[in-house]
Short mmCIF file of C-alpha atoms in Angstrom, two decimals:
data_model
loop_
_atom_site.label_atom_id
_atom_site.label_comp_id
_atom_site.label_asym_id
_atom_site.label_seq_id
_atom_site.Cartn_x
_atom_site.Cartn_y
_atom_site.Cartn_z
CA MET A 251 19.37 -14.64 -1.89
CA ARG A 252 22.35 -13.67 -0.82
CA MET A 253 22.12 -9.81 -0.93
CA LYS A 254 23.58 -7.62 2.44
CA TRP A 255 19.54 -7.27 2.61
CA LYS A 256 18.86 -4.88 5.87
CA GLN A 257 18.62 -7.38 8.78
CA GLN A 258 16.05 -5.87 10.72
CA ILE A 259 13.65 -6.59 7.23
CA ASN A 260 13.94 -10.28 7.81
CA GLY A 261 10.34 -12.22 7.90
CA LEU A 262 9.19 -8.47 7.03
CA LYS A 263 6.02 -8.57 5.22
CA ALA A 264 4.52 -6.42 2.76
CA TYR A 265 1.65 -4.31 3.63
CA GLN A 266 -2.00 -6.95 2.93
CA PRO A 267 -4.78 -5.62 1.56
CA GLY A 268 -8.22 -6.74 1.91
CA ARG A 269 -9.78 -8.64 -0.69
CA SER A 270 -11.19 -7.03 -3.76
CA ILE A 271 -14.53 -7.41 -5.10
CA GLU A 272 -13.98 -9.03 -8.70
CA GLU A 273 -11.69 -11.50 -6.15
CA VAL A 274 -14.73 -12.87 -4.24
CA LYS A 275 -17.19 -12.20 -6.86
CA LYS A 276 -15.04 -15.27 -8.82
CA ALA A 277 -13.93 -16.98 -5.45
CA TYR A 278 -17.82 -17.52 -4.81
CA GLY A 279 -20.01 -17.36 -7.52
CA LEU A 280 -21.57 -13.71 -6.59
CA GLU A 281 -23.14 -11.24 -8.89
CA LYS A 282 -23.20 -8.57 -6.40
CA VAL A 283 -20.36 -7.71 -3.88
CA VAL A 284 -20.22 -4.43 -1.02
CA LYS A 285 -17.25 -3.33 0.01
CA LEU A 286 -17.15 -2.40 3.51
CA ALA A 287 -13.57 -3.07 3.81
CA SER A 288 -10.85 -0.07 3.71
CA ASN A 289 -12.86 2.81 4.82
CA GLU A 290 -13.69 4.42 1.29
CA ASN A 291 -15.87 6.62 1.31
CA PRO A 292 -19.77 4.99 -0.19
CA PHE A 293 -20.54 7.70 -1.69
CA GLY A 294 -17.66 8.22 -4.44
CA SER A 295 -15.55 11.97 -5.29
CA SER A 296 -17.02 14.58 -5.75
CA ASN A 297 -18.81 15.49 -9.04
CA GLN A 298 -16.09 18.09 -9.45
CA ALA A 299 -12.95 16.27 -8.91
CA LYS A 300 -14.83 13.88 -11.33
CA GLU A 301 -15.52 16.54 -14.35
CA TRP A 302 -12.07 18.12 -13.96
CA VAL A 303 -10.30 14.52 -14.87
CA ARG A 304 -12.68 14.47 -17.72
CA SER A 305 -11.74 17.58 -18.69
CA TYR A 306 -7.87 17.79 -18.44
CA ASP A 307 -6.66 17.75 -22.10
CA ALA A 308 -2.55 18.66 -20.52
CA SER A 309 0.31 16.39 -21.82
CA PHE A 310 0.55 12.65 -19.73
CA ALA A 311 4.30 14.09 -21.18
CA ILE A 312 5.14 16.71 -18.53
CA TYR A 313 6.44 16.30 -14.79
CA PRO A 314 4.03 17.95 -12.54
CA ASP A 315 3.93 20.96 -10.34
CA GLY A 316 6.91 19.29 -7.90
CA TYR A 317 5.52 22.36 -5.09
CA THR A 318 2.09 21.41 -5.72
CA THR A 319 1.16 24.78 -5.99
CA GLU A 320 -2.02 25.45 -7.08
CA LEU A 321 -3.33 22.74 -4.49
CA ARG A 322 -0.91 24.12 -1.54
CA LEU A 323 -2.39 27.69 -1.77
CA ALA A 324 -6.22 26.19 -1.79
CA LEU A 325 -4.92 24.20 0.92
CA SER A 326 -3.27 27.38 2.95
CA GLU A 327 -6.44 29.46 2.65
CA THR A 328 -8.81 27.30 3.68
CA ILE A 329 -7.49 25.34 6.87
CA GLY A 330 -5.84 28.87 7.89
CA VAL A 331 -1.33 27.92 7.30
CA LYS A 332 0.58 29.72 5.22
CA GLU A 333 1.68 28.51 2.22
CA LYS A 334 5.23 26.91 3.77
CA GLN A 335 4.25 25.23 6.79
CA LEU A 336 2.33 21.83 3.89
CA ILE A 337 3.70 18.78 2.71
CA PHE A 338 2.34 16.93 0.85
CA GLY A 339 2.65 13.10 -0.50
CA ASN A 340 1.47 10.39 -2.00
CA GLY A 341 -1.19 9.68 0.13
CA SER A 342 -0.70 10.26 4.32
CA ASP A 343 1.41 6.64 3.72
CA GLU A 344 4.31 8.29 2.18
CA LEU A 345 4.53 11.11 4.55
CA ILE A 346 4.55 8.19 7.52
CA LEU A 347 7.95 6.57 5.59
CA MET A 348 9.64 10.14 5.49
CA ILE A 349 8.70 11.11 8.99
CA SER A 350 10.61 7.49 9.42
CA ARG A 351 13.38 7.98 7.32
CA ALA A 352 13.95 11.20 8.66
CA LEU A 353 14.16 10.89 12.58
CA LEU A 354 14.55 7.43 12.51
CA GLU A 355 17.59 4.71 13.23
CA PRO A 356 19.39 1.67 15.14
CA GLY A 357 19.56 3.76 18.27
CA LYS A 358 16.29 5.82 18.30
CA ASN A 359 12.81 4.72 19.57
CA THR A 360 9.31 5.29 18.54
CA VAL A 361 5.67 5.79 20.79
CA MET A 362 3.01 4.91 19.40
CA ALA A 363 -0.55 2.74 20.97
CA ALA A 364 -1.44 -0.40 20.06
CA PRO A 365 -3.28 -1.99 18.75
CA THR A 366 -3.14 1.63 15.30
CA PHE A 367 -2.41 2.47 11.89
CA PRO A 368 0.38 -0.44 10.69
CA GLN A 369 2.50 1.54 9.17
CA TYR A 370 4.22 3.70 11.87
CA ARG A 371 5.09 0.04 13.61
CA HIS A 372 6.51 -1.51 9.47
CA ASN A 373 8.48 2.09 8.41
CA ALA A 374 9.79 1.77 12.52
CA ARG A 375 10.80 -1.57 11.84
CA VAL A 376 12.55 -0.96 8.26
CA GLU A 377 14.48 1.88 10.03
CA GLY A 378 16.09 -0.18 12.77
CA ALA A 379 14.38 1.70 15.69
CA GLU A 380 12.67 0.19 18.89
CA ILE A 381 9.67 0.14 18.76
CA ARG A 382 7.27 1.17 22.11
CA GLU A 383 3.49 0.50 22.11
CA ILE A 384 1.16 1.16 24.97
CA PRO A 385 -2.25 -1.00 24.77
CA LEU A 386 -5.18 1.13 24.34
CA ILE A 387 -7.50 1.29 27.16
CA ASP A 388 -11.00 1.26 26.31
CA GLY A 389 -10.65 1.87 22.87
CA ALA A 390 -7.67 5.28 23.43
CA HIS A 391 -5.03 5.74 23.70
CA ASP A 392 -3.10 5.69 26.81
CA LEU A 393 -1.24 9.13 26.91
CA ASP A 394 -0.19 8.59 30.55
CA GLY A 395 1.70 5.59 29.65
CA MET A 396 2.96 6.67 26.43
CA LEU A 397 4.66 9.87 28.62
CA ARG A 398 6.54 7.32 30.59
CA GLN A 399 7.91 5.44 27.76
CA ILE A 400 9.26 9.08 26.11
CA ASP A 401 13.39 8.62 27.14
CA GLU A 402 15.97 11.28 25.68
CA ASN A 403 16.18 8.37 22.53
CA THR A 404 12.96 8.77 21.86
CA ALA A 405 11.91 10.53 18.30
CA VAL A 406 8.96 10.37 17.24
CA VAL A 407 5.35 9.45 19.50
CA TRP A 408 2.55 8.96 17.31
CA LEU A 409 -1.37 9.64 17.98
CA CYS A 410 -4.15 8.36 15.53
CA SER A 411 -7.32 10.39 16.45
CA PRO A 412 -9.98 9.48 15.59
CA ASN A 413 -7.52 6.08 16.27
CA ASN A 414 -7.72 2.99 13.26
CA PRO A 415 -9.42 0.47 14.04
CA THR A 416 -10.93 1.67 17.54
CA GLY A 417 -12.47 4.87 15.64
CA ILE A 418 -11.73 6.55 19.13
CA TYR A 419 -10.52 9.90 20.09
CA ILE A 420 -7.95 12.17 21.47
CA SER A 421 -9.79 15.64 23.14
CA ASN A 422 -8.20 18.77 23.06
CA ASP A 423 -8.06 18.93 26.19
CA GLU A 424 -6.53 15.31 27.00
CA LEU A 425 -4.30 16.45 23.84
CA THR A 426 -2.85 20.12 25.28
CA ALA A 427 -2.31 18.17 28.90
CA PHE A 428 -0.12 15.39 26.68
CA LEU A 429 1.69 18.29 24.09
CA ASP A 430 2.55 20.15 27.50
CA LYS A 431 4.55 16.73 29.27
CA VAL A 432 6.26 16.17 25.66
CA PRO A 433 9.99 17.58 25.17
CA GLU A 434 10.29 20.07 22.47
CA ASP A 435 12.77 17.72 20.95
CA VAL A 436 10.63 14.70 20.20
CA LEU A 437 8.33 14.59 17.21
CA VAL A 438 4.54 14.36 17.82
CA VAL A 439 2.19 13.51 14.72
CA LEU A 440 -0.96 13.36 15.00
CA ASP A 441 -2.61 11.66 12.03
CA GLU A 442 -6.33 12.80 11.40
CA ALA A 443 -7.17 10.12 8.24
CA TYR A 444 -10.70 10.73 9.58
CA TYR A 445 -10.93 14.40 10.84
CA GLU A 446 -13.56 15.26 7.99
CA TYR A 447 -15.83 12.89 9.76
CA VAL A 448 -15.25 13.95 13.42
CA THR A 449 -18.87 16.03 14.72
CA ALA A 450 -17.59 15.84 18.41
CA ASP A 451 -17.48 19.01 20.29
CA ASP A 452 -14.43 18.71 22.79
CA TYR A 453 -12.37 17.69 19.57
CA TYR A 454 -8.92 19.72 18.71
CA ASP A 455 -8.02 21.77 16.28
CA SER A 456 -4.35 20.79 15.14
CA VAL A 457 -4.43 24.13 13.30
CA LYS A 458 -4.06 26.11 16.56
CA ILE A 459 -2.04 23.00 18.31
CA VAL A 460 0.92 23.28 15.91
CA GLU A 461 1.01 26.99 16.51
CA GLN A 462 1.01 25.94 20.46
CA TYR A 463 3.83 23.29 20.27
CA LYS A 464 6.07 23.15 17.03
CA ASN A 465 7.33 20.22 17.63
CA VAL A 466 3.79 18.99 15.97
CA LEU A 467 2.70 18.20 12.47
CA ALA A 468 -0.24 17.27 11.59
CA LEU A 469 -1.26 14.76 8.67
CA ARG A 470 -5.05 14.53 6.78
CA THR A 471 -6.02 12.90 3.60
CA PHE A 472 -8.04 13.17 0.75
CA SER A 473 -8.48 9.25 -0.05
CA LYS A 474 -11.41 9.16 3.20
CA ILE A 475 -13.78 11.52 2.84
CA TYR A 476 -13.19 12.92 -0.17
CA GLY A 477 -12.47 10.11 -1.91
CA LEU A 478 -10.41 10.01 -4.16
CA ALA A 479 -7.96 6.87 -3.07
CA SER A 480 -6.72 5.89 -6.13
CA PHE A 481 -4.37 9.24 -6.72
CA ARG A 482 -2.97 9.34 -4.00
CA VAL A 483 -2.69 12.46 -1.55
CA GLY A 484 -2.01 13.76 1.36
CA TYR A 485 -1.27 16.17 3.35
CA GLY A 486 0.98 17.68 5.96
CA PHE A 487 0.87 20.70 8.20
CA GLY A 488 3.31 22.24 11.16
CA SER A 489 6.38 25.26 12.06
CA GLU A 490 7.81 25.84 9.14
CA GLU A 491 11.05 25.56 10.43
CA LEU A 492 9.82 21.58 11.04
CA ILE A 493 8.52 21.64 6.94
CA ARG A 494 12.18 22.73 5.92
CA MET A 495 13.58 20.36 8.03
CA LEU A 496 10.99 17.48 6.67
CA ASP A 497 10.99 18.28 2.91
CA PRO A 498 14.32 17.53 1.82
CA VAL A 499 13.31 14.05 2.30
CA ARG A 500 10.27 14.17 0.33
CA GLU A 501 10.85 12.34 -3.86
CA PRO A 502 10.06 14.25 -6.97
CA PHE A 503 7.26 15.29 -8.34
CA ASN A 504 5.77 12.99 -5.54
CA VAL A 505 2.35 14.35 -5.82
CA ASN A 506 1.15 12.61 -9.23
CA THR A 507 -1.02 15.85 -11.89
CA LEU A 508 -4.05 14.13 -12.05
CA GLY A 509 -4.30 13.88 -8.37
CA SER A 510 -3.17 17.26 -7.00
CA GLY A 511 -5.72 19.36 -10.04
CA ALA A 512 -8.93 16.50 -9.02
CA ALA A 513 -7.63 16.96 -5.46
CA LEU A 514 -8.17 20.76 -5.71
CA ALA A 515 -11.42 20.50 -7.34
CA ALA A 516 -12.70 18.21 -4.12
CA LEU A 517 -10.99 20.41 -2.13
CA ALA A 518 -13.80 23.16 -2.95
CA ASP A 519 -17.24 21.25 -3.14
CA GLN A 520 -16.95 21.30 0.49
CA GLU A 521 -21.59 21.36 0.65
CA PHE A 522 -20.42 17.27 -0.42
CA ILE A 523 -18.15 16.38 2.47
CA ASP A 524 -21.13 17.85 4.69
CA THR A 525 -23.74 15.63 3.47
CA CYS A 526 -20.82 13.06 3.67
CA ARG A 527 -19.66 13.45 6.59
CA GLU A 528 -23.93 13.92 8.14
CA GLU A 529 -24.46 10.59 6.01
CA ASN A 530 -21.92 8.77 7.76
CA GLU A 531 -23.00 9.72 11.13
CA LYS A 532 -26.29 8.43 10.42
CA GLY A 533 -24.87 5.50 8.94
CA ARG A 534 -22.94 5.22 12.56
CA GLU A 535 -25.62 4.77 14.25
CA GLN A 536 -28.14 1.98 12.26
CA PHE A 537 -24.47 -0.43 13.33
CA TYR A 538 -25.05 1.33 17.19
CA GLN A 539 -28.80 0.55 17.12
CA PHE A 540 -28.06 -3.01 16.05
CA CYS A 541 -25.19 -4.55 18.77
CA LYS A 542 -27.94 -2.76 21.66
CA GLU A 543 -30.48 -4.89 19.23
CA GLU A 544 -27.96 -8.03 20.02
CA ASN A 545 -26.36 -7.27 22.88
CA LEU A 546 -22.30 -7.03 21.24
CA ASN A 547 -19.67 -4.79 22.11
CA TYR A 548 -18.20 -1.92 20.33
CA TYR A 549 -16.54 1.05 20.03
CA PRO A 550 -18.38 4.35 19.52
CA SER A 551 -16.34 6.09 16.80
CA GLN A 552 -15.98 9.40 15.20
CA GLY A 553 -14.32 7.79 11.62
CA ASN A 554 -16.32 6.33 9.14
CA PHE A 555 -16.12 2.54 10.82
CA VAL A 556 -16.97 1.06 13.98
CA LEU A 557 -15.28 -1.86 15.22
CA ILE A 558 -18.15 -4.59 16.68
CA TYR A 559 -16.87 -7.56 19.46
CA PHE A 560 -18.55 -10.87 18.56
CA PRO A 561 -19.00 -14.55 21.07
CA CYS A 562 -16.44 -16.33 17.91
CA ASP A 563 -13.27 -15.96 16.68
CA SER A 564 -13.16 -12.85 13.54
CA ASP A 565 -12.48 -14.58 10.93
CA GLU A 566 -15.33 -17.21 11.43
CA VAL A 567 -17.58 -13.48 10.76
CA PHE A 568 -15.28 -12.03 7.83
CA GLU A 569 -15.65 -15.51 6.15
CA TYR A 570 -19.96 -15.61 6.85
CA LEU A 571 -19.82 -12.44 5.64
CA MET A 572 -17.76 -12.68 2.40
CA LYS A 573 -19.51 -15.42 1.17
CA ASN A 574 -22.85 -13.17 1.63
CA GLY A 575 -21.52 -11.09 -0.70
CA TYR A 576 -19.82 -8.57 1.96
CA ILE A 577 -16.14 -7.52 2.66
CA ILE A 578 -15.27 -6.23 6.12
CA ARG A 579 -12.43 -6.77 8.11
CA SER A 580 -11.11 -9.18 10.63
CA GLY A 581 -10.25 -8.28 13.71
CA ASN A 582 -7.39 -10.75 13.13
CA ALA A 583 -5.69 -9.04 11.22
CA LEU A 584 -5.83 -5.69 12.93
CA GLY A 585 -4.88 -6.98 16.55
CA CYS A 586 -8.34 -7.02 17.99
CA PRO A 587 -8.97 -11.07 17.65
CA GLY A 588 -13.12 -11.18 18.89
CA ALA A 589 -14.18 -8.07 16.77
CA VAL A 590 -14.64 -6.99 13.03
CA ARG A 591 -14.49 -3.83 11.56
CA VAL A 592 -16.73 -2.68 8.85
CA THR A 593 -16.96 1.35 6.56
CA VAL A 594 -20.01 2.96 7.71
CA GLY A 595 -22.00 2.69 3.85
CA SER A 596 -25.15 4.08 2.58
CA LYS A 597 -27.97 3.08 4.17
CA GLU A 598 -28.67 0.09 2.34
CA GLN A 599 -25.02 -0.80 2.12
CA ASN A 600 -25.84 -0.82 6.32
CA GLU A 601 -28.98 -2.35 6.72
CA GLY A 602 -27.38 -5.72 4.64
CA VAL A 603 -24.55 -6.54 5.94
CA ILE A 604 -26.79 -5.47 9.10
CA GLN A 605 -29.07 -8.11 8.45
CA ALA A 606 -26.56 -10.37 6.91
CA MET A 607 -24.92 -10.27 10.64
CA LYS A 608 -27.85 -10.97 12.18
CA GLN A 609 -28.81 -13.88 10.37
CA PHE A 610 -24.64 -15.17 11.44
CA LEU A 611 -26.02 -14.62 14.42
CA VAL A 612 -28.91 -16.83 14.81
CA GLU A 613 -27.57 -19.20 12.82
CA LYS A 614 -24.53 -19.59 14.96
CA ALA A 615 -27.02 -20.25 18.07
CA ILE A 616 -28.22 -22.76 16.17
CA ARG A 617 -24.88 -24.79 15.90
CA GLN A 618 -24.37 -24.06 19.41
#
């Protein structure tokens, strides 16, 4: 089409979500399919959130509260920041877009790991900024390598901790040593989408980090452990000045009424969150044990997923498991050829997909 599109979006592809359950059922004639591809919570969401949604009876014709007041106040108290230190998004995806829109442009550059969450790169490309990707080392951010790429034109540095797709986290000592060397005029984004799943003792406290470093913005979401992915509610926190500069980029009424209400109800049920964290840790161990038994390489994860390497093309494992009723993600789509990323499910779901993986290895050996 002869329109004046931005040059930088030529050839840019829209986000490709994983295969849906109904799509796979239809394609392979299956009655039951388990989706372990998008790092969703296998235990759903808090009953308190479900009950709030069921009981909602206000008018759908009224715009949402543009300040997200009730959720803002509750989060302020829960995590220990001032209400004006918070900003909300239609998922943390929108916050990534807002940051990119506010800070990135031609002539600026942005630094990130590779592979990591692809929306950092995607949004930087839309804005025409130079993208500087630093390869991971054993699944972890090469923070020294990232520091060497920062210059006077660097606007944003992205740190995903735990990193998607490897699950490796950044320790407190590693992070503070890094931040001590980052110029104060460079925004450092801590993407903590999987924060609530972390059990490592030396993980940093981002509330203290943003208090000490005024150029840091932490992002979190209600899509993962809170099990509210369909409502799209994310939030960020940083210094009041940082939030004041970023907030004008936010779309009005960007967090919908049902989403903010469900998130508020879910936030009040921390017992559910604790249970999910505990079950997730047990689930990770199921996959670790399988990998050790089968002599497969994997990354020890602090998220609700495990990246496992197989001695074959990733798509082979992906297709085999899908035909057997399990949807995972091929590493070919994640920048990790030879690996697959599997979401940690319930004990029974984990046992099922592990059994299917074992059968794949048996059949693979027979063919060889």
